[in-house]
PDB file of C-alpha atoms in Angstrom:
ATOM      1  CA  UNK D   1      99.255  97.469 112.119  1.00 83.00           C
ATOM      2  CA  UNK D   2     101.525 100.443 110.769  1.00 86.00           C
ATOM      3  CA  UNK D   3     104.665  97.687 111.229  1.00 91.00           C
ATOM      4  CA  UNK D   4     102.677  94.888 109.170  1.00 93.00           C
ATOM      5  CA  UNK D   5     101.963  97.792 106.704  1.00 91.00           C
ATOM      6  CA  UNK D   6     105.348  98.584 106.077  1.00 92.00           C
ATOM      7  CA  UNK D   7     107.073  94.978 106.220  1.00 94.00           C
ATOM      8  CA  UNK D   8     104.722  94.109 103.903  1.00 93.00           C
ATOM      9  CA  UNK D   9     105.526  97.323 101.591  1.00 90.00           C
ATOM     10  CA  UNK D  10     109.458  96.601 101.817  1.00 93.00           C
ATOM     11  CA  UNK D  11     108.886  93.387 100.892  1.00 94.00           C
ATOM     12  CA  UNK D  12     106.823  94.187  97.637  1.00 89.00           C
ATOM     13  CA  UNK D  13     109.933  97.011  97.009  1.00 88.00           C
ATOM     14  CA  UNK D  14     112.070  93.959  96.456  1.00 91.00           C
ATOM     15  CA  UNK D  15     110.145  92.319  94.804  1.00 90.00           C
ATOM     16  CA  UNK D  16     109.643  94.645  91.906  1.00 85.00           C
ATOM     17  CA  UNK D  17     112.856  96.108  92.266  1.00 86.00           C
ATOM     18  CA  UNK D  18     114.607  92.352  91.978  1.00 88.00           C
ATOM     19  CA  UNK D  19     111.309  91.912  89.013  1.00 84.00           C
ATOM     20  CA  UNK D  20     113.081  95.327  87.091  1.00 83.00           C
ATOM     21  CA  UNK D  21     116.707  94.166  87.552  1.00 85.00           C
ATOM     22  CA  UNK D  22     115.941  90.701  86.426  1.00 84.00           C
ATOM     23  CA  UNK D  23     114.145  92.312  83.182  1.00 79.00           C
ATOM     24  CA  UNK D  24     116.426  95.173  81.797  1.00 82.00           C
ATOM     25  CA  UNK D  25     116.389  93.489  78.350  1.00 88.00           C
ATOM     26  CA  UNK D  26     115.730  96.815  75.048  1.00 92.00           C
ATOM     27  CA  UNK D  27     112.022  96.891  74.270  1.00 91.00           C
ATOM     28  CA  UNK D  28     110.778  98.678  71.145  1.00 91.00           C
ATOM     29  CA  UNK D  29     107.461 100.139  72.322  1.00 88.00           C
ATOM     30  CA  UNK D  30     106.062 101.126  68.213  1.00 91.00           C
ATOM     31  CA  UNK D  31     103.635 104.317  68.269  1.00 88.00           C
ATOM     32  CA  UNK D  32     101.489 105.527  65.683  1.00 91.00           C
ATOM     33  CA  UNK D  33     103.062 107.609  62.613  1.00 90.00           C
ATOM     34  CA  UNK D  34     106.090 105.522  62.269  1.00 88.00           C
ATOM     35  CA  UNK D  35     107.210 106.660  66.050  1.00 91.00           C
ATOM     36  CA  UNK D  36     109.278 104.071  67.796  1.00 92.00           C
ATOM     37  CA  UNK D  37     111.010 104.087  71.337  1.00 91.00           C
ATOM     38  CA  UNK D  38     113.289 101.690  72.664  1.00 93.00           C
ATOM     39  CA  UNK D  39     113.665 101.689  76.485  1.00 91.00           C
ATOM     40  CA  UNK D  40     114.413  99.086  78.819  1.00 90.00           C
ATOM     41  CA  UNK D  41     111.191  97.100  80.164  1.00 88.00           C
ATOM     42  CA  UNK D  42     111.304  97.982  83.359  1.00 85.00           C
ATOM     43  CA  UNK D  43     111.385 101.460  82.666  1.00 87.00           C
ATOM     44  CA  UNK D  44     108.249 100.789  80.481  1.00 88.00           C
ATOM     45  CA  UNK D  45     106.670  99.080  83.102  1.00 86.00           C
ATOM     46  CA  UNK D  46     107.174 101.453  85.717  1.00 86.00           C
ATOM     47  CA  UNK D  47     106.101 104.677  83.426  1.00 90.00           C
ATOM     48  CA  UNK D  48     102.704 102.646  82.702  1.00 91.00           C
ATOM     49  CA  UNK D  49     102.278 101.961  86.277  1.00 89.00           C
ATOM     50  CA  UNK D  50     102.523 105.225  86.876  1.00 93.00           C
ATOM     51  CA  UNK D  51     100.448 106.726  84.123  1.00 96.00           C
ATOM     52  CA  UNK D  52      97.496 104.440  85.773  1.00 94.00           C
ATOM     53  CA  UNK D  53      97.910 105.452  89.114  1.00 93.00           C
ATOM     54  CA  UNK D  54      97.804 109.213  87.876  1.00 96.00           C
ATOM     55  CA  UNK D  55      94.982 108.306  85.825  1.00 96.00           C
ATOM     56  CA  UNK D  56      92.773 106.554  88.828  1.00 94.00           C
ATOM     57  CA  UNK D  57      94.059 109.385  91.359  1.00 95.00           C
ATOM     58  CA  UNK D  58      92.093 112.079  88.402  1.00 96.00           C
ATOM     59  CA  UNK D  59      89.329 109.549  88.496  1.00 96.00           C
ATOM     60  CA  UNK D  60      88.882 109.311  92.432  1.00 95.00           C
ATOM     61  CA  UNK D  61      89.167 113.093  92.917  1.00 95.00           C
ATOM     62  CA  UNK D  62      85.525 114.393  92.362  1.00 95.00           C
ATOM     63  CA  UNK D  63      84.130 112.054  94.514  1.00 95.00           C
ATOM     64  CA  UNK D  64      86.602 112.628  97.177  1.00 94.00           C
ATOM     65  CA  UNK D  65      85.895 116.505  96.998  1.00 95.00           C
ATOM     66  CA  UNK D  66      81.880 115.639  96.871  1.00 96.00           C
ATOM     67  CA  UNK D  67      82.547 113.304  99.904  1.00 96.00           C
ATOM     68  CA  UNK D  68      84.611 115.826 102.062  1.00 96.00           C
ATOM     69  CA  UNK D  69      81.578 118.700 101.372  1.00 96.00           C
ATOM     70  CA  UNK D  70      79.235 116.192 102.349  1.00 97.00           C
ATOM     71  CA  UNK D  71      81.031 115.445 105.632  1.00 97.00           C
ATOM     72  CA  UNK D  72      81.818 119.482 106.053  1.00 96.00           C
ATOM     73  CA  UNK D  73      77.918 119.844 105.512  1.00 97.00           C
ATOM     74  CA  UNK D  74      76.822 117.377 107.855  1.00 97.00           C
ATOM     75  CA  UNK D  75      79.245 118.602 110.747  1.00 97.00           C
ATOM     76  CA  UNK D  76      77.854 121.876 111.055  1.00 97.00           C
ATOM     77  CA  UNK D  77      74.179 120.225 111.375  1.00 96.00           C
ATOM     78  CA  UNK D  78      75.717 118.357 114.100  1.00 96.00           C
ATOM     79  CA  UNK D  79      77.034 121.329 115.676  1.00 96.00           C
ATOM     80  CA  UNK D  80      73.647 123.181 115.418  1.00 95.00           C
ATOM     81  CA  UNK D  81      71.904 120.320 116.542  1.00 96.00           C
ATOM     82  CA  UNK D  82      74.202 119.715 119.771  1.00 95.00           C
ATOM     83  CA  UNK D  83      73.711 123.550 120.428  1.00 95.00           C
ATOM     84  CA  UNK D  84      69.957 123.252 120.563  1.00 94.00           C
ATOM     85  CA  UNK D  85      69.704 120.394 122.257  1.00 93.00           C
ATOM     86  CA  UNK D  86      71.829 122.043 125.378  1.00 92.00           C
ATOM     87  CA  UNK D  87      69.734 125.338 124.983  1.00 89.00           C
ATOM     88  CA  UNK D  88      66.892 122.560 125.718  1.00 88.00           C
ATOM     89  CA  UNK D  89      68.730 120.666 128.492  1.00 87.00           C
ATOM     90  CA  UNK D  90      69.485 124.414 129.953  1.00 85.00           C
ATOM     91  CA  UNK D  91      65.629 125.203 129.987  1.00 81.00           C
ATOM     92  CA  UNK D  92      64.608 122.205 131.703  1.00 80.00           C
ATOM     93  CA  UNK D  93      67.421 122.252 134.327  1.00 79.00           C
ATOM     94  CA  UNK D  94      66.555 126.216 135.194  1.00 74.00           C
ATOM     95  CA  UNK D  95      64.151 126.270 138.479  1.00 73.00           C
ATOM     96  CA  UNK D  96      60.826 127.308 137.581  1.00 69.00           C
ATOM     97  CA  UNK D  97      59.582 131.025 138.055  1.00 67.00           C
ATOM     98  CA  UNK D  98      57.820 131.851 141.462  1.00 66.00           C
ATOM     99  CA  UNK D  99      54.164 132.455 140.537  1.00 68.00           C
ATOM    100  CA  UNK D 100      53.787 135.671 143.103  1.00 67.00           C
ATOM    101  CA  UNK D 101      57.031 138.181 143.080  1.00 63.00           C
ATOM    102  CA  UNK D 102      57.896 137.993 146.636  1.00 63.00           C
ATOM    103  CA  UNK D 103      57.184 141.390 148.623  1.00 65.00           C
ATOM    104  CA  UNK D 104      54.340 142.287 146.715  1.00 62.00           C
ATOM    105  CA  UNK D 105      51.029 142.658 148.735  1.00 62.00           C
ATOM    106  CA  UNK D 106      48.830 141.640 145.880  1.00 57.00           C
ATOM    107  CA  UNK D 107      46.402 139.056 146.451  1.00 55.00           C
ATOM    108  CA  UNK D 108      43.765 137.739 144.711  1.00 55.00           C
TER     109      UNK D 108
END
């Protein structure tokens, strides 16, 4: 699985990377207040790529946090629950106690 992973992450590298040299043509990318930029459109491309990835990894963080306390919470249940259920299992394997204390002369 990691080998179809990365064959098929080498060939999406080219891909883009043949998809950037194919497009280096000067884009003017206008901003507000008379600001304007001209880059390359690749270059565009990629810094909007990444600007969404940043913004979705920001987006995906407090729930990943929430998730992992969740999961942190829930092992140590297990791990008190496991822990009383062989305190249990111990009790029922121990032999039970003799009724009379052997050597005493008590009788009823």
């Amino acid at each position: 699985m990691k080998m179809i992973s990365r064959v098929i992450a080498i060939i999406l590298f080219l891909a883009f990377f043949g998809l950037a040299l194919k497009n280096t043509h000067l884009v003017a990318l206008n901003f507000f207040l008379g600001y304007q930029r001209t880059d390359p459109l690749a270059l565009i491309l990629l810094v909007c790529f990444a600007i969404g990835a940043l913004l979705g990894i920001m987006a995906m963080t407090p729930s990943v946090f929430r998730h992992r306390r969740e999961a942190a919470r829930l092992r140590k249940a297990l791990a008190a629950l496991q822990k009383e259920r062989e305190a249990e299992l111990r009790a029922q394997t121990q032999p039970p106690l003799p009724d009379i204390v052997p050597g005493s002369h008590y009788f009823p």
